[in-house]
CSV table of C-alpha atoms in Angstrom, one decimal:
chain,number,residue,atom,x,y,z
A,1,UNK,CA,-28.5,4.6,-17.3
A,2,UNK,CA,-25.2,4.7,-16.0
A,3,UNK,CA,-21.8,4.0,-17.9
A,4,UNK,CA,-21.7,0.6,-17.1
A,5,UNK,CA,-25.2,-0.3,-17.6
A,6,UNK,CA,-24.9,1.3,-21.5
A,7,UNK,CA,-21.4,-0.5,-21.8
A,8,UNK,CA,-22.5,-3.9,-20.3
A,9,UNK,CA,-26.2,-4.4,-20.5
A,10,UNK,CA,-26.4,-7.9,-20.8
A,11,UNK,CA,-28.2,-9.4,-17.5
A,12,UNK,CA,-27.0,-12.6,-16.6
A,13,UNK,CA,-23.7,-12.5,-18.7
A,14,UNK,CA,-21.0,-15.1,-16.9
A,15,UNK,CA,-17.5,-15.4,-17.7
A,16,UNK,CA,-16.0,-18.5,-16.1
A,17,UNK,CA,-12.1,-20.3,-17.3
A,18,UNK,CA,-11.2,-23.3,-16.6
A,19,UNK,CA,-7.3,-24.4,-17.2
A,20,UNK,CA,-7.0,-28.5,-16.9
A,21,UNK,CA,-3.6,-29.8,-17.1
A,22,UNK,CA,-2.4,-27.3,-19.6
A,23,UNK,CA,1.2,-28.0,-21.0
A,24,UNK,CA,3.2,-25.4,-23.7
A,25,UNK,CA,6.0,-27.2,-25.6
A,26,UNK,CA,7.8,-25.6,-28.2
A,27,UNK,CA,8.9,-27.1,-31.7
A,28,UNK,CA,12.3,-26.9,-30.4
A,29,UNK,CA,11.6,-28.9,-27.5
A,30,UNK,CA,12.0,-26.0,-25.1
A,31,UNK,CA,8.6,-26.4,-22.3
A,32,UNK,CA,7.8,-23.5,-20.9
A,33,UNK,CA,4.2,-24.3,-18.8
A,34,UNK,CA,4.3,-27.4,-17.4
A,35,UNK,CA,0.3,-28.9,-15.9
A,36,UNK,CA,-1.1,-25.9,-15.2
A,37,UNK,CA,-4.2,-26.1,-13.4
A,38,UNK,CA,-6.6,-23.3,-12.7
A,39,UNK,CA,-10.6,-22.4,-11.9
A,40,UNK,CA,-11.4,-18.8,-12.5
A,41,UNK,CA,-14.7,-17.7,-11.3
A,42,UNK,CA,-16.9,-14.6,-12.6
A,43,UNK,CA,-15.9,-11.4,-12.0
A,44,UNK,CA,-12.6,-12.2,-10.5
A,45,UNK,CA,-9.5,-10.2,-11.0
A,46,UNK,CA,-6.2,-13.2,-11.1
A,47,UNK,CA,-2.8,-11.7,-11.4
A,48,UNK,CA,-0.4,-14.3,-12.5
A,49,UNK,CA,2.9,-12.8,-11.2
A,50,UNK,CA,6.4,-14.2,-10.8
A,51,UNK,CA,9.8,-13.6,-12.3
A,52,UNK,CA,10.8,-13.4,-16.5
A,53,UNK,CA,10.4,-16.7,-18.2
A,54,UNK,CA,8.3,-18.4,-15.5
A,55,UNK,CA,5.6,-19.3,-18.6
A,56,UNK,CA,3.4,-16.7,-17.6
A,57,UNK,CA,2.8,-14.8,-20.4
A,58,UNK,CA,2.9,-17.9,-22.3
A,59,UNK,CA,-0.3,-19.0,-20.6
A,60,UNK,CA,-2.3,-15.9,-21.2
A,61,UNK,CA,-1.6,-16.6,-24.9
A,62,UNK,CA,-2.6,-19.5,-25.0
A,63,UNK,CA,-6.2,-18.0,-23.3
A,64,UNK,CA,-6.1,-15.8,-25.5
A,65,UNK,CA,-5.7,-18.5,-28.6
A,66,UNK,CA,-2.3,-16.5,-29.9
A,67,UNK,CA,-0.3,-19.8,-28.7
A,68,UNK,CA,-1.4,-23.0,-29.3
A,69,UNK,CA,-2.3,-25.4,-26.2
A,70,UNK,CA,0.5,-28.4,-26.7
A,71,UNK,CA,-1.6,-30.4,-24.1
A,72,UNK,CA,-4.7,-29.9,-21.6
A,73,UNK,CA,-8.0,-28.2,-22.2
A,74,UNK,CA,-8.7,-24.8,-21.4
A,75,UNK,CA,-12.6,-24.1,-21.4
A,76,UNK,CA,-14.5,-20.2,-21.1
A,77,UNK,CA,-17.9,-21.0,-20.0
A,78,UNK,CA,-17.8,-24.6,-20.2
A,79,UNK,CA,-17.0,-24.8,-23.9
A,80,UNK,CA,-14.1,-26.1,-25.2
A,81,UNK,CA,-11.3,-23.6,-26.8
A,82,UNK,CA,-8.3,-25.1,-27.7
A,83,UNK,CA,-9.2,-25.2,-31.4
A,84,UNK,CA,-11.7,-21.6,-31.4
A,85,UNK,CA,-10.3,-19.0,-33.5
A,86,UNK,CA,-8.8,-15.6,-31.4
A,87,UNK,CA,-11.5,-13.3,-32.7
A,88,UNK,CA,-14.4,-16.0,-31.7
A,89,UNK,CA,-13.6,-16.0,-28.4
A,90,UNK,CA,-15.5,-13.1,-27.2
A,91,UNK,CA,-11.8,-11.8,-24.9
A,92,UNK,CA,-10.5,-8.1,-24.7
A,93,UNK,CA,-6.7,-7.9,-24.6
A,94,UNK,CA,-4.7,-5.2,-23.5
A,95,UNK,CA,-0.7,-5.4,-24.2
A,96,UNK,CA,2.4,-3.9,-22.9
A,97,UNK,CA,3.3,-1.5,-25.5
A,98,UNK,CA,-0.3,-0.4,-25.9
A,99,UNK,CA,-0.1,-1.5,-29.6
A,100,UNK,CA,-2.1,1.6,-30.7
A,101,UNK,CA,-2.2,2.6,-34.5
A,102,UNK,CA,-0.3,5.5,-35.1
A,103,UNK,CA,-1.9,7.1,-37.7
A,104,UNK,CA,-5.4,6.9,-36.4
A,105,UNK,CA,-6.9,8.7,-33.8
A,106,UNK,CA,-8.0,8.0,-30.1
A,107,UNK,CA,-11.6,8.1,-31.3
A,108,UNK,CA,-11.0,5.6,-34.2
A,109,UNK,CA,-8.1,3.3,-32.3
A,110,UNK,CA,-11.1,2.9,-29.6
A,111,UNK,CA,-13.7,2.1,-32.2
A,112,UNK,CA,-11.6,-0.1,-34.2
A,113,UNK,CA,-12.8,-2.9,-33.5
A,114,UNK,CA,-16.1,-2.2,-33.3
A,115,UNK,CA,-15.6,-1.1,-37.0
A,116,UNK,CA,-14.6,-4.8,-38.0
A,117,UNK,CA,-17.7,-6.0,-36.7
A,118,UNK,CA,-19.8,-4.1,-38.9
A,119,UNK,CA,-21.5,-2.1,-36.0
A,120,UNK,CA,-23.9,0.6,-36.5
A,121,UNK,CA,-21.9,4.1,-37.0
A,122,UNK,CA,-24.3,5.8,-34.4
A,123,UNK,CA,-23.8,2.9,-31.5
A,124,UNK,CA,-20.0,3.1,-31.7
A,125,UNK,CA,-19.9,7.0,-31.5
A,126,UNK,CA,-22.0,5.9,-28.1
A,127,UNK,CA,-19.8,3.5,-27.3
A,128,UNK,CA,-16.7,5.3,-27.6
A,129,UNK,CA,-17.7,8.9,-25.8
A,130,UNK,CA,-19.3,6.7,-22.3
A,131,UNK,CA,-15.8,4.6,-22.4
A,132,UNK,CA,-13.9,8.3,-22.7
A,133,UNK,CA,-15.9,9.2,-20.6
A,134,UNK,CA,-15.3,6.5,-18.0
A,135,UNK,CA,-11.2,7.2,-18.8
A,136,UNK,CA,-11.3,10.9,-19.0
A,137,UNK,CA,-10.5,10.7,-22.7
A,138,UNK,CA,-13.0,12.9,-23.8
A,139,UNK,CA,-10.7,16.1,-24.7
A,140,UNK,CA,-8.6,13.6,-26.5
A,141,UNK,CA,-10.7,11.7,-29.1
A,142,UNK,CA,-9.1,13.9,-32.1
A,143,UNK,CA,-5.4,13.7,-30.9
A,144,UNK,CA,-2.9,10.9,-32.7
A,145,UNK,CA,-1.6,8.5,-30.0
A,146,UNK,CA,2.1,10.4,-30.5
A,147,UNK,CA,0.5,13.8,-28.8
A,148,UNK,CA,-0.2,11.9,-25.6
A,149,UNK,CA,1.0,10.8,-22.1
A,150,UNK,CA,2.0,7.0,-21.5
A,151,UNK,CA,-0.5,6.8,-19.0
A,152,UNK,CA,-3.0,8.3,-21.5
A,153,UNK,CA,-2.0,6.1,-24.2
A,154,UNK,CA,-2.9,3.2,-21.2
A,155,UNK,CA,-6.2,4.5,-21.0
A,156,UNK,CA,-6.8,4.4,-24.8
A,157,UNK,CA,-5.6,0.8,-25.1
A,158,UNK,CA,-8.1,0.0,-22.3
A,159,UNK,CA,-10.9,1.7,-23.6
A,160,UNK,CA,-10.8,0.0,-26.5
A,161,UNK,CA,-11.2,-3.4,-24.9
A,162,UNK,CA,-13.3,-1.8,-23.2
A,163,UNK,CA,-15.9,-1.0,-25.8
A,164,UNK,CA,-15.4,-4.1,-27.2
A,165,UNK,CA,-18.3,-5.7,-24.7
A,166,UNK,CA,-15.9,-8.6,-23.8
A,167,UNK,CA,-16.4,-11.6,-21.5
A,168,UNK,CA,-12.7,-11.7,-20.2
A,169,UNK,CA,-10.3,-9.1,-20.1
A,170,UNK,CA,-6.5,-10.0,-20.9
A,171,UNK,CA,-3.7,-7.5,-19.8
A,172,UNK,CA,0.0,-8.6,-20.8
A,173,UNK,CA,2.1,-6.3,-18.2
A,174,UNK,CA,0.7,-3.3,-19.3
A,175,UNK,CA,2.2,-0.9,-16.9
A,176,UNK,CA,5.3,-2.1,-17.4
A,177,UNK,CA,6.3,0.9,-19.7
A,178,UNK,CA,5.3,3.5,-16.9
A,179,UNK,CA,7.3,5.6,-14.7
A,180,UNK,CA,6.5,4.3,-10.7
A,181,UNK,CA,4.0,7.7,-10.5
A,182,UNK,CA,2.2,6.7,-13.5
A,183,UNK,CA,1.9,3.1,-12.4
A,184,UNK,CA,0.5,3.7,-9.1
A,185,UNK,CA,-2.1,6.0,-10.7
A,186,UNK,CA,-3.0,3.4,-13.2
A,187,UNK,CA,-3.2,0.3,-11.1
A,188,UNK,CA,-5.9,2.0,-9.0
A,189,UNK,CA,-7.6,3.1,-12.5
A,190,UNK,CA,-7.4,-0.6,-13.5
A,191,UNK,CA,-8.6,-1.5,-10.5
A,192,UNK,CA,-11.5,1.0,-10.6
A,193,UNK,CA,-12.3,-0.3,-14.2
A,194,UNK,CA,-12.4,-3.9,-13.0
A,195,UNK,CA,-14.9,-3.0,-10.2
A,196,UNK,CA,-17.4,-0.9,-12.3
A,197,UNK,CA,-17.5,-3.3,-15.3
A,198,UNK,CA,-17.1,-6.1,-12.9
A,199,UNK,CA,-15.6,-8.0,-15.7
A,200,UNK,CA,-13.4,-11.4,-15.5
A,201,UNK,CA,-9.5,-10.5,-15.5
A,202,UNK,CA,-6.6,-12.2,-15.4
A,203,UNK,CA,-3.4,-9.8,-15.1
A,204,UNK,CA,0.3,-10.8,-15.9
A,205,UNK,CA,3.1,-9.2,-14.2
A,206,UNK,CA,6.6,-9.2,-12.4
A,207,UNK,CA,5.9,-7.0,-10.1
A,208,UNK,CA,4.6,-8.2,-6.6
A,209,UNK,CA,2.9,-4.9,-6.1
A,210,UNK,CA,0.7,-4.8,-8.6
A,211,UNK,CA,0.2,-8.4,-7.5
A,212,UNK,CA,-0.7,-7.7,-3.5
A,213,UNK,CA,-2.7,-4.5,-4.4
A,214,UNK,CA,-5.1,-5.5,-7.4
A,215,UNK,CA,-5.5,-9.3,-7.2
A,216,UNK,CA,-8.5,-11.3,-5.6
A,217,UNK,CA,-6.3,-14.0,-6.1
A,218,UNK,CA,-2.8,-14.6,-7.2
A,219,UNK,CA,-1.0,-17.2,-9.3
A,220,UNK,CA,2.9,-17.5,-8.5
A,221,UNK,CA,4.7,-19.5,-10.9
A,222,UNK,CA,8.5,-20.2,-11.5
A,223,UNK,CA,10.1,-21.9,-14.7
A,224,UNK,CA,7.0,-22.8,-15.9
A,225,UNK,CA,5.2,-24.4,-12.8
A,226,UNK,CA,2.6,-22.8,-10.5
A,227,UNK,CA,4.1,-22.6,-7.2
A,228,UNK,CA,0.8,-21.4,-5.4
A,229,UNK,CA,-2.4,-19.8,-6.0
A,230,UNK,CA,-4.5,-17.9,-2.8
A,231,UNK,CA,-5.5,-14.1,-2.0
A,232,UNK,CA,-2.8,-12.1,-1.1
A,233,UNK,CA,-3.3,-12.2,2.5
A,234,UNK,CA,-2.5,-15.4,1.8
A,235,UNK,CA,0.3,-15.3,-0.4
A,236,UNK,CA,1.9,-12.8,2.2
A,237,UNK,CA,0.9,-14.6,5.5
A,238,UNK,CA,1.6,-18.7,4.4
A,239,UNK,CA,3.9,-18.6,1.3
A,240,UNK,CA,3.8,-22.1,0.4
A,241,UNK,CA,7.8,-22.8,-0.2
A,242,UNK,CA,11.2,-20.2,0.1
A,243,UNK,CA,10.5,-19.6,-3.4
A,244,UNK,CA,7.3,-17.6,-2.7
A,245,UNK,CA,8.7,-16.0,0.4
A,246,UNK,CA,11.4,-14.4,-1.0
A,247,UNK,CA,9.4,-13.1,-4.2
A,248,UNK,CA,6.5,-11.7,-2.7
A,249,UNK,CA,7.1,-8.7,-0.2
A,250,UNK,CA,10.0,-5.8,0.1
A,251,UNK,CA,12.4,-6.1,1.4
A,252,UNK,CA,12.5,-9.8,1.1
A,253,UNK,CA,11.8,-12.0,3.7
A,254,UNK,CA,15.5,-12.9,5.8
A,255,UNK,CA,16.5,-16.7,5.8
A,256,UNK,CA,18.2,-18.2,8.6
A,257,UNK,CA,19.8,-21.6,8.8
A,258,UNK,CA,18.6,-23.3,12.0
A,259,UNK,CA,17.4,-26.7,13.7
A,260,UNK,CA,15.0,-27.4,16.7
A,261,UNK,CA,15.9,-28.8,20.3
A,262,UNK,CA,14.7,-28.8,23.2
A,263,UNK,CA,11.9,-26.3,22.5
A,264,UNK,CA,14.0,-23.8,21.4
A,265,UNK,CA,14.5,-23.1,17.5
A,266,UNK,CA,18.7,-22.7,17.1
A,267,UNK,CA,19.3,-20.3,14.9
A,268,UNK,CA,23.7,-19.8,14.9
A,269,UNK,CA,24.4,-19.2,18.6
A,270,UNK,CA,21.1,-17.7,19.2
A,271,UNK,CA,17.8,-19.4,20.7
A,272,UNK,CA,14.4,-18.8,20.2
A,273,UNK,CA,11.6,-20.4,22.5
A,274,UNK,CA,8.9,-22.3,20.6
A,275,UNK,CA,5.5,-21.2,21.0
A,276,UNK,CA,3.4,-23.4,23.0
A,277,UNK,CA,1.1,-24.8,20.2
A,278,UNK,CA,4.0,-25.0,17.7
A,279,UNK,CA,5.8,-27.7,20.4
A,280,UNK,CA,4.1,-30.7,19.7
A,281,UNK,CA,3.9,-30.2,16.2
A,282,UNK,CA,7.4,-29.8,15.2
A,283,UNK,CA,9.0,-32.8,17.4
A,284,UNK,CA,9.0,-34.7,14.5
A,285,UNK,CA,11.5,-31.8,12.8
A,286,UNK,CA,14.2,-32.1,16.2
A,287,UNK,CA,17.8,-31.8,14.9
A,288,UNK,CA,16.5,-31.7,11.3
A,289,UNK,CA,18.2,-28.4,9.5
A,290,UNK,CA,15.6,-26.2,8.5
A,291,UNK,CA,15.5,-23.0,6.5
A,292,UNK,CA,13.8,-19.8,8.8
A,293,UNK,CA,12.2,-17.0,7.2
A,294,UNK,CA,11.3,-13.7,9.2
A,295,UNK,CA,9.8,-10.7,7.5
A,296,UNK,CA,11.4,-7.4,7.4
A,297,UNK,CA,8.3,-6.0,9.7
A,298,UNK,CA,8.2,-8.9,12.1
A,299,UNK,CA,11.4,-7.8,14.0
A,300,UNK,CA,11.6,-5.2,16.6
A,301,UNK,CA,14.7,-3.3,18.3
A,302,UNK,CA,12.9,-3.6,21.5
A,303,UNK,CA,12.2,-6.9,23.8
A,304,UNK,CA,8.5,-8.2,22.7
A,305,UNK,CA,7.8,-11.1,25.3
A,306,UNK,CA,10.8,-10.8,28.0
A,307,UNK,CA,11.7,-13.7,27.2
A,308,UNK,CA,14.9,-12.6,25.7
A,309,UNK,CA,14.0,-14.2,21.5
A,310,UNK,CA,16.5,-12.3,19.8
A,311,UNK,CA,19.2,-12.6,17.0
A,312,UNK,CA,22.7,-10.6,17.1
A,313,UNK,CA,23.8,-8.5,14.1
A,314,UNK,CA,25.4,-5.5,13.0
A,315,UNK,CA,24.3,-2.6,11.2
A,316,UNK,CA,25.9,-2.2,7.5
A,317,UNK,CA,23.7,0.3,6.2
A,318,UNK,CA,20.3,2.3,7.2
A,319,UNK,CA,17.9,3.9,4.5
A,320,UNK,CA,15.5,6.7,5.8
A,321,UNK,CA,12.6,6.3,3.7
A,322,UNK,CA,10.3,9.2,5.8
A,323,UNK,CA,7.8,7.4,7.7
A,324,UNK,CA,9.7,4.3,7.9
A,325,UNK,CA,13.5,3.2,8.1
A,326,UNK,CA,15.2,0.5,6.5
A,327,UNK,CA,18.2,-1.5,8.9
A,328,UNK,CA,20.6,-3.7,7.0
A,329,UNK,CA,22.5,-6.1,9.3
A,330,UNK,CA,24.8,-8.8,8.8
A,331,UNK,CA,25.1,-11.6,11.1
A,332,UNK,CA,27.3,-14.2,9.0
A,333,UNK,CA,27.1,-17.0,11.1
A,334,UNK,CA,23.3,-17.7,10.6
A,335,UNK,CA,22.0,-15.7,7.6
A,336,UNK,CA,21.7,-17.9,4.4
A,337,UNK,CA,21.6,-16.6,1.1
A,338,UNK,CA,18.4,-18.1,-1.1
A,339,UNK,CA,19.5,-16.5,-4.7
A,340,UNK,CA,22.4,-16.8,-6.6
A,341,UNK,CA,22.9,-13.2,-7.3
A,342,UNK,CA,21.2,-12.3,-3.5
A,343,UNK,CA,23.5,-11.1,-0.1
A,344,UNK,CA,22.9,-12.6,3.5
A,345,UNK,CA,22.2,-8.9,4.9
A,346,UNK,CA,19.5,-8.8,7.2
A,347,UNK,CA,16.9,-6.1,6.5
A,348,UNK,CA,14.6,-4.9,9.2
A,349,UNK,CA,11.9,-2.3,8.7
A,350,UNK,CA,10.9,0.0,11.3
A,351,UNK,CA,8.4,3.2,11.5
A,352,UNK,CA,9.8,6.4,11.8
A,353,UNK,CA,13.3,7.5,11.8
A,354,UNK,CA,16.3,5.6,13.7
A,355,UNK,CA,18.5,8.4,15.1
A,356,UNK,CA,19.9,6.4,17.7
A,357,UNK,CA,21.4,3.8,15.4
A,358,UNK,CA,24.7,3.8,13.3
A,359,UNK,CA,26.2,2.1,10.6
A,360,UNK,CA,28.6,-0.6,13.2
A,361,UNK,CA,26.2,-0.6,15.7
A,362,UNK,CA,25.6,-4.1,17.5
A,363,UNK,CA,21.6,-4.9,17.9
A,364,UNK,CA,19.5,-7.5,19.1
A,365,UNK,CA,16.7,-8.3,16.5
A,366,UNK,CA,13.8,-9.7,18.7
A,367,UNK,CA,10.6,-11.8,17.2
A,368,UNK,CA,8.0,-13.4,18.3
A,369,UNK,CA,7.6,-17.1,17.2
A,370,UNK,CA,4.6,-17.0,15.9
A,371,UNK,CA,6.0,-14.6,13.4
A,372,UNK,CA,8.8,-17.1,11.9
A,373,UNK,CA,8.3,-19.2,8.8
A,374,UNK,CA,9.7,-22.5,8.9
A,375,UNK,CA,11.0,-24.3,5.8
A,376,UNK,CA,12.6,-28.0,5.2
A,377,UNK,CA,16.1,-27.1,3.7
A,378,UNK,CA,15.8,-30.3,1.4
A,379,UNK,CA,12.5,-29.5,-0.1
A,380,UNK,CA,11.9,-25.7,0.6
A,381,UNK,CA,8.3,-26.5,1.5
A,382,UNK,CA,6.9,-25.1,4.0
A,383,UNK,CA,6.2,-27.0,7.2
A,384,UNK,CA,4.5,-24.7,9.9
């Protein structure tokens, strides 16, 4: 019998959530989720990502029953939860700061809860060692939580939801407290986990990497709404409105002001030839302003089509990163800045090393059409 077998042996076990209209008002008055709506499938991993304060957090308390629902139903197999106790909801929930007891041991943190429920002495000893086992905590089970790593303290906190047979697992930014080594290491152990246990997850974070490289689907949200839910492919590909663009990829995606005429997208004093299929569809946006986006990657220093689709800038800064270099470029008269606190440099990312370019260096920044986002300035939606 394999680890997960022993761990999970229930055949047939589901875990499906399903979020209807789901509001979170304080007592103060203060809202902080506002109609979220959400299907969540068995097995899935869902990362709900986005910046501090967007209500994220807030919504996997109130899965979790540590907040109460102001409005909407939330339902875990098709049974109603609002009113079921924490402990009766059959979830597993993994924090940020690990929330290990001090004074116990790894062995006894991990068994814990399993302790509570009255188990037999001799299945939890089983329990415990196959979920070491799984997390390479084995050598550990006698240490106090103050003897190890941050990473290692990770593992105990998820070992112990772990063992604790759950239907859904909950994890509150738990990497958050990691060094970027460390991180990196556990995402793919979290990852790992999820695929062996083949539990349902749903994963809170700011960080649009752990987003992109552990979700089956993500949920962006911003001051409280969802602003779009997909895969990360496509997240990254069709980001639904500037908001999304800008948060998910590094560096950013660039923002151009521009209009359309003639078949040619204006962006400053520079022109870029529509595609043919995009002509007919974005007549009806002629002399309308419009908001451009065009990832870091989708530039090149080099004409792509001979057709002479370029923007003018000048270098302000290069970063060698090894295998690929960074190009910051300003070009003031068409570069718009979409946060407050932001710049209107133009990045471009490029493999290998740029020894032929300085810092003052004029460069044409070609693109293909087909690899430009158009937004409507008024609404930020997209509209290609």
């Amino acid at each position: 019998m394999t680890i997960t077998e022993f761990l999970y042996n229930e055949e047939g076990k589901l875990a499906t959530l399903s979020l209807r209209n789901i509001d979170k008002i304080y007592p103060n008055g203060v809202q902080a989720v506002y109609d979220f709506n959400l299907d969540i499938a068995d097995k899935e991993f869902i990362v709900f990502v986005g910046p501090s304060g967007c209500g994220k957090s807030t919504t996997l308390r109130m899965i979790a029953g540590l907040e109460e629902i102001s409005s909407g139903e939330l339902y875990i197999n098709d049974k109603l939860m609002n009113e079921v106790n924490p402990k009766d909801r059959n979830i597993a929930m993994v924090f940020q700061n690990y929330a290990l007891y001090p004074h116990m041991s790894v062995f006894d943190n991990m068994a814990f809860g399993l302790q509570i429920q009255k188990k037999d002495k001799k299945e939890i000893e089983e329990k415990v060692k196959k979920a070491a086992e799984m997390l390479e905590l084995l050598p550990y089970l006698d240490r106090k939580p103050a003897a190890l790593s941050g990473g290692q303290r990770q593992r105990v906190a998820l070992g112990r939801a772990i063992v604790r047979q759950a239907d859904i697992f909950l994890m509150d930014e738990p990497l958050s407290n990691l060094d970027a080594k460390l991180r990196s290491q556990m995402r793919t152990e979290i990852s790992r986990i999820h695929d062996s246990l083949n539990t349902t997850t749903i994963y809170v974070t700011h960080d649009q990497t752990e987003a992109m490289s552990m979700a089956s689907r993500i949920v962006v949200m911003k001051d409280g709404y969802i602003q779009q839910i997909g895969s990360p492919e496509e997240i990254y590909d069709y980001p639904a409105n500037v908001f999304v663009a800008n948060f998910i990829g590094s560096p950013p995606m660039n923002f151009f002001k521009g209009e359309i005429d003639q078949g040619k997208l204006i962006v400053g004093n520079d022109s870029i030839d529509l595609s043919e299929k995009n002509k007919d569809a974005l007549k009806t946006f002629k002399d309308k302003d419009l908001i451009i986006g065009i990832r870091p990657e989708a530039f090149s220093l080099n004409d792509l089509d001979g057709r002479e689709n370029y923007i003018k800038a000048q270098i302000v800064n290069i970063e060698m990163l090894g295998d690929e270099t960074i190009i910051y470029a300003e070009d003031k008269k068409s570069s718009v800045t979409i946060e407050e606190d932001g710049d209107n440099k133009i990045a471009v990312k490029v493999s290998g090393k740029s020894k032929d370019r300085n810092v003052g260096d004029s460069i044409k920044l070609f693109v293909n059409f087909d690899d430009i986002h158009l937004f409507d300035s008024k609404t930020q939606k997209r509209i290609n």
